[in-house]
Tab-separated table of C-alpha atoms and ligand atoms in Angstrom:
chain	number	residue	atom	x	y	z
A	1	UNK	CA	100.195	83.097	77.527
A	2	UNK	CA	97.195	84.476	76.434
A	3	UNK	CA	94.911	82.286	77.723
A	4	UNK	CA	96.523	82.397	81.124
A	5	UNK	CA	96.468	86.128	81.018
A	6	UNK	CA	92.892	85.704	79.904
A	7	UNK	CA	92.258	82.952	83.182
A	8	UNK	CA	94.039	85.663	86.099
A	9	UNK	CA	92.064	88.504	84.608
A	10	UNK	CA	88.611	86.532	85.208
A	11	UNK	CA	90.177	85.138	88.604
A	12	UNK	CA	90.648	88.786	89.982
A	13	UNK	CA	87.506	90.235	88.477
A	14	UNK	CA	85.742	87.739	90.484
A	15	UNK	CA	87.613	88.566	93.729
A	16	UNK	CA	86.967	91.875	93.304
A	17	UNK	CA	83.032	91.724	92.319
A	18	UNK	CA	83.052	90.068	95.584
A	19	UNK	CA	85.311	92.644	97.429
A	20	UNK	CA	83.513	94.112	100.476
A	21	UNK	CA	83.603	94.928	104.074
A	22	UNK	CA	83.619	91.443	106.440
A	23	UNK	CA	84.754	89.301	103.733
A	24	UNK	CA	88.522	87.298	105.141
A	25	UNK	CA	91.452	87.485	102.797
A	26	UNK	CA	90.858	83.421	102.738
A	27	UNK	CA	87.486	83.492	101.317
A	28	UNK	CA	88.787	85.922	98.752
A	29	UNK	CA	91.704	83.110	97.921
A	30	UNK	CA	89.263	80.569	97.280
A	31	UNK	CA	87.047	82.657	94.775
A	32	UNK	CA	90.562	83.108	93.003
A	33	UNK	CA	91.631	79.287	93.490
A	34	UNK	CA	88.026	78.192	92.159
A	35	UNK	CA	87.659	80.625	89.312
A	36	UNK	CA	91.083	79.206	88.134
A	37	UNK	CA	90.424	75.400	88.258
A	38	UNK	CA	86.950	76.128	86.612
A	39	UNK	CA	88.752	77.823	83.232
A	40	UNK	CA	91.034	74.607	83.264
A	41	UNK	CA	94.295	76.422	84.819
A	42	UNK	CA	96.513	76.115	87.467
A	43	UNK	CA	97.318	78.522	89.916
A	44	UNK	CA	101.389	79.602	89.732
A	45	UNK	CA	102.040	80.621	93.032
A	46	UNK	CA	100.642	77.762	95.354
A	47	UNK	CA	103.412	76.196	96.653
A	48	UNK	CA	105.878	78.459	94.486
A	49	UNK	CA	108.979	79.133	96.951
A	50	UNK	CA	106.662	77.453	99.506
A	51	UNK	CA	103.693	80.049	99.355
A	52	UNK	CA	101.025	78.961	100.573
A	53	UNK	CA	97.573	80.172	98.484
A	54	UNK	CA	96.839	81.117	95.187
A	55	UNK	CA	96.577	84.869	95.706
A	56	UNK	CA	99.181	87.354	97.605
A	57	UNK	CA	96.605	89.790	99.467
A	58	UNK	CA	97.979	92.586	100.897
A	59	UNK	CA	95.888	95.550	102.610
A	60	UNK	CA	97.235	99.206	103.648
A	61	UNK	CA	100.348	99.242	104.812
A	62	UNK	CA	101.488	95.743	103.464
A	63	UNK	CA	102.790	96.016	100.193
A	64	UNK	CA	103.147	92.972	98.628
A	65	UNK	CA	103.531	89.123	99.556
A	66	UNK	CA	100.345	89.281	101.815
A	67	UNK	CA	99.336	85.803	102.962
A	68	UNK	CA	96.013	84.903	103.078
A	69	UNK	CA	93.711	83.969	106.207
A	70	UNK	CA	90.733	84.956	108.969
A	71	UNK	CA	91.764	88.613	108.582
A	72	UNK	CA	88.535	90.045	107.945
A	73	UNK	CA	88.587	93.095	105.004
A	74	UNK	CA	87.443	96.421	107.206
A	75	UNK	CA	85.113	99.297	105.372
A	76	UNK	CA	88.438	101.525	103.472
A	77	UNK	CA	90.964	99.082	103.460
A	78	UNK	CA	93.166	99.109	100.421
A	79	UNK	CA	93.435	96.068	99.271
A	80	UNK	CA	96.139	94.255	96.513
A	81	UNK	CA	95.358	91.266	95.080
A	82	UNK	CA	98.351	89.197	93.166
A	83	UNK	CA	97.432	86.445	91.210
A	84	UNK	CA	98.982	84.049	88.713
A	85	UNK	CA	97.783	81.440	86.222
A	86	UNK	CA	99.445	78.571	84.228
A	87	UNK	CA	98.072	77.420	81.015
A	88	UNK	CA	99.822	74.411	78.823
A	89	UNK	CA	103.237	75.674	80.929
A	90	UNK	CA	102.985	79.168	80.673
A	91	UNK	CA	102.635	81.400	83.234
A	92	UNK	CA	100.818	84.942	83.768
A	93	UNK	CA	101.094	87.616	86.621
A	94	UNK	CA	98.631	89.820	87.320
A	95	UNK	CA	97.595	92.384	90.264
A	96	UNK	CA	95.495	95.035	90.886
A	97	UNK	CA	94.011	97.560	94.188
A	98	UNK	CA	90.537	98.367	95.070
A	99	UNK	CA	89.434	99.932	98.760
A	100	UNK	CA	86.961	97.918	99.782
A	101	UNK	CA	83.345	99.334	100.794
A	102	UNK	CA	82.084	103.312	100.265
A	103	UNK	CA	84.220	105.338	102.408
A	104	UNK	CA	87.168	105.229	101.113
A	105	UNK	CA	88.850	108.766	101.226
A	106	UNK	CA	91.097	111.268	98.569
A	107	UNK	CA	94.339	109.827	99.639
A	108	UNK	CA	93.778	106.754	99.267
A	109	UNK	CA	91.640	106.678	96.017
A	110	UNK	CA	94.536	108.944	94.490
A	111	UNK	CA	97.243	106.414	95.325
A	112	UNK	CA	95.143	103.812	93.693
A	113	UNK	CA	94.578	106.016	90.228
A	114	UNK	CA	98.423	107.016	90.107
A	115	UNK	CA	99.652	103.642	90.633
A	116	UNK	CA	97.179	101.943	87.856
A	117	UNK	CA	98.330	105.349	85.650
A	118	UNK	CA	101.823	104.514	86.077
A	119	UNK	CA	101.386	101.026	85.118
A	120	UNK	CA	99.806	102.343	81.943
A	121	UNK	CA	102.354	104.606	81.439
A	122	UNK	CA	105.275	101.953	81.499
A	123	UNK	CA	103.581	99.864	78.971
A	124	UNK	CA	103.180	102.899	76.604
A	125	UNK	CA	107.123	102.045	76.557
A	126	UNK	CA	107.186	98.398	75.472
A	127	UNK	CA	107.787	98.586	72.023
A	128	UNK	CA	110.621	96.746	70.278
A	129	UNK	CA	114.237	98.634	70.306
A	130	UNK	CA	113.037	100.463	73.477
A	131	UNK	CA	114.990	99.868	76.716
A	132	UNK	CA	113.614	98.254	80.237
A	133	UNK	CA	115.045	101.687	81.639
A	134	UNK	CA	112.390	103.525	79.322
A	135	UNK	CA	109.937	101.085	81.325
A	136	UNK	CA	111.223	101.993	84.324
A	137	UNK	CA	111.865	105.564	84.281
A	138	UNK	CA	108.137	105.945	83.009
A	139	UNK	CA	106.792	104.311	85.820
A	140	UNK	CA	109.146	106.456	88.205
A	141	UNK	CA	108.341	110.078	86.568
A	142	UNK	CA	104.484	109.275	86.636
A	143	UNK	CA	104.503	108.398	90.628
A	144	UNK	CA	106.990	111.373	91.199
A	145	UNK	CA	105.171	113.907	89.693
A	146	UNK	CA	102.025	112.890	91.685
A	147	UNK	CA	104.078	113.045	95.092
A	148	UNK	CA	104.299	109.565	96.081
A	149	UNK	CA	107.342	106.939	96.167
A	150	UNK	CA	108.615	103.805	94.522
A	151	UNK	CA	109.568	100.143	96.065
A	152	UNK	CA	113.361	99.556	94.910
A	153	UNK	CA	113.884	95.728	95.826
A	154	UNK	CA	111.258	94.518	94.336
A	155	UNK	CA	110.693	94.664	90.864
A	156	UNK	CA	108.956	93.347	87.331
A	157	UNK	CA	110.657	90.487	85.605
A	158	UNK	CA	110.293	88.584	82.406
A	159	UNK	CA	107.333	86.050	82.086
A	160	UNK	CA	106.693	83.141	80.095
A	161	UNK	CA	107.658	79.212	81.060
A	162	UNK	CA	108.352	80.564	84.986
A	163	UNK	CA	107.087	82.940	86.836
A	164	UNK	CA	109.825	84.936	87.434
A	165	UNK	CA	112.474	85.273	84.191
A	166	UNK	CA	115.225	87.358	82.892
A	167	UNK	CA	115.071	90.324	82.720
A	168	UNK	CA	114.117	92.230	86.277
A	169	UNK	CA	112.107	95.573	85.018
A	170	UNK	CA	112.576	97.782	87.907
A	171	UNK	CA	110.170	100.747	88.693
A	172	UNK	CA	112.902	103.275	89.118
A	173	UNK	CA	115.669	103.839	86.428
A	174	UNK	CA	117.445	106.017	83.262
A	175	UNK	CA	115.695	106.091	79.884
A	176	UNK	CA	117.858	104.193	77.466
A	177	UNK	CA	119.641	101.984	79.569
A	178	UNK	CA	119.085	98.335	80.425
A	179	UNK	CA	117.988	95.308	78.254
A	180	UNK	CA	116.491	95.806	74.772
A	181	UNK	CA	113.005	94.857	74.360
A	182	UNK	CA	112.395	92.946	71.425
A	183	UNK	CA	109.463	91.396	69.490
A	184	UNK	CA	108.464	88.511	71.458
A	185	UNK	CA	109.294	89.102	74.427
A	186	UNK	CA	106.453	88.798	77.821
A	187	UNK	CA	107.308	91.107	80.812
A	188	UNK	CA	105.590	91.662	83.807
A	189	UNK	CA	105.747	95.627	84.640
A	190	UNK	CA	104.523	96.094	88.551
A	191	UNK	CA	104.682	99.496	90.278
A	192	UNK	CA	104.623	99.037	93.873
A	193	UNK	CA	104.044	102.389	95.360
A	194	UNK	CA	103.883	104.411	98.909
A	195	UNK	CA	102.235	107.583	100.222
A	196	UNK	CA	105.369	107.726	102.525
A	197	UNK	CA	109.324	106.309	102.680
A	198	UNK	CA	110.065	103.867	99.932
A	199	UNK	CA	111.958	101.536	102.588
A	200	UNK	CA	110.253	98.176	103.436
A	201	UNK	CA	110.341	95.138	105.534
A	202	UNK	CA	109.309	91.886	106.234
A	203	UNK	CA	106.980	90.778	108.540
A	204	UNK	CA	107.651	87.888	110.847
A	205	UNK	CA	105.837	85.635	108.819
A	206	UNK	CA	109.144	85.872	106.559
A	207	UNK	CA	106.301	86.876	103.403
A	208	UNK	CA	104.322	89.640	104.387
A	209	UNK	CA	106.509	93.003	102.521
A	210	UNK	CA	105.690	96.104	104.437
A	211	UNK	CA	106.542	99.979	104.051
A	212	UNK	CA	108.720	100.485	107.447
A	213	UNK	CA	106.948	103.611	108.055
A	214	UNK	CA	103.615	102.250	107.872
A	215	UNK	CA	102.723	104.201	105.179
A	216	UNK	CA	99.698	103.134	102.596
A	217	UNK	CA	100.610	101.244	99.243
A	218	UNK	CA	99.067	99.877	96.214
A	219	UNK	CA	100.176	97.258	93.844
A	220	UNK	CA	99.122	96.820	89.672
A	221	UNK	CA	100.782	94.637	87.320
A	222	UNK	CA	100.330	93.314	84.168
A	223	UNK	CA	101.642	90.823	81.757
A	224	UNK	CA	102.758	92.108	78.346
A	225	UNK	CA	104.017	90.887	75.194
A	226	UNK	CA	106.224	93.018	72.957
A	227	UNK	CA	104.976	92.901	69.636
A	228	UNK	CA	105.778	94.516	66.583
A	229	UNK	CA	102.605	96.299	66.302
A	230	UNK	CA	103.653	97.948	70.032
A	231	UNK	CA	102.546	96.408	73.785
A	232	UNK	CA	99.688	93.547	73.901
A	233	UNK	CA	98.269	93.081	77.344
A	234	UNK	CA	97.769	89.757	78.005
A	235	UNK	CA	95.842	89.665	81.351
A	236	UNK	CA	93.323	92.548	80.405
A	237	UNK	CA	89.768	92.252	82.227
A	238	UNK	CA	87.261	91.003	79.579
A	239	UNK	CA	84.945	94.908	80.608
A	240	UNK	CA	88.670	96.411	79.994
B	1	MG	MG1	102.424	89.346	90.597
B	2	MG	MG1	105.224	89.712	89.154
């Protein structure tokens, strides 16, 4: 799990190095599909549930689950990037947010900081005998204090030989409650967060997740191991 942690975080610093007005969500695929194949990997979400790339890209409004295609990035768009790798079976999960180009304004730069903040914050909680609801109401207090919301139906989830495992780590919930996180275990923690309403829906494309009120949203994740020696990141960019 390392190594595929090690694989997505070079796939999406690539994509991101080469982040920038005019670029289409496609092109930005491929840089993720070829950095993947050229550490030795396979991507884990082409053709997982029938998706249809190697990257979920997802700009402004759109939360999560973004296909894809000739959309062309603008100057200011926020853009999320999801991206998984599989190594000798096991899998890693990884996504960050970047506005693409030099004007990108307060708003949008803050909802960017407080949603990679809260990410940090939530791993600060995975140490063994701690709860997913210490996760969870981490994430939750960091994005409330800073004004903005949480996405309830979708959620983290245990990582490892799938994708998606037991347990779901949701970004809203009571410290103390839930599952207890023990040595050994790999999680994927992923606030998904809105300057507006924290209701979604799904675009006619039956993938695309967006916040109903159009409202902006940004995406991190990362892959974690519990360890006894407290959280290990597994898909941490090689500059940090
Ligand atoms: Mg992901
Ligand atoms: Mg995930």
């Amino acid at each position: 799990m390392r190594s595929a942690g090690q694989v997505v975080a070079v796939a999406l610093d690539a994509v991101f190095d080469a982040l920038e007005p005019g670029i289409t969500t496609a092109e930005l695929d491929d840089i993720a599909r070829r950095t993947i194949r050229a550490e030795g990997a396979k991507p884990a979400f082409l053709g997982l549930y029938g998706f249809p790339a190697v990257a979920c890209i997802s700009i402004n409004a759109e939360i999560v689950h973004g296909i894809p295609g000739e959309r062309i990035v603008s100057d200011g768009d926020l853009v999320s990037v999801d991206c998984g790798a599989i190594v000798d079976g096991f899998y890693s999960d990884h996504a960050r947010t970047a506005v693409a180009g030099d004007n990108a304004d307060d708003e949008r730069l803050r909802l960017v900081d407080i949603c990679r903040e809260s990410l940090l914050q939530g791993i600060e909680q995975c140490v063994p005998h701690n709860r997913v609801g210490d996760i969870s109401n981490a994430v939750e207090q960091f994005v409330r204090d800073a004004g903005f919301e949480l996405v309830r139906e979708y959620v983290g989830h245990g990582v490892g030989r799938e994708l998606h495992e037991a347990p779901p780590v949701p970004n809203v919930g009571n410290a103390g409650t839930g599952p207890l996180l023990m040595e050994g275990m790999t999680i994927a923690i992923e606030p998904m967060i809105m300057s507006g309403s924290w209701e979604t829906k799904v675009l006619d494309d039956g993938w695309t997740v967006v916040t109903a009120d159009g409202s902006l949203s940004a995406h991190f994740e990362h892959t974690v191991a519990i360890t006894a020696d407290g959280p290990e990141v597994l898909t941490s960019a090689r500059n940090g």
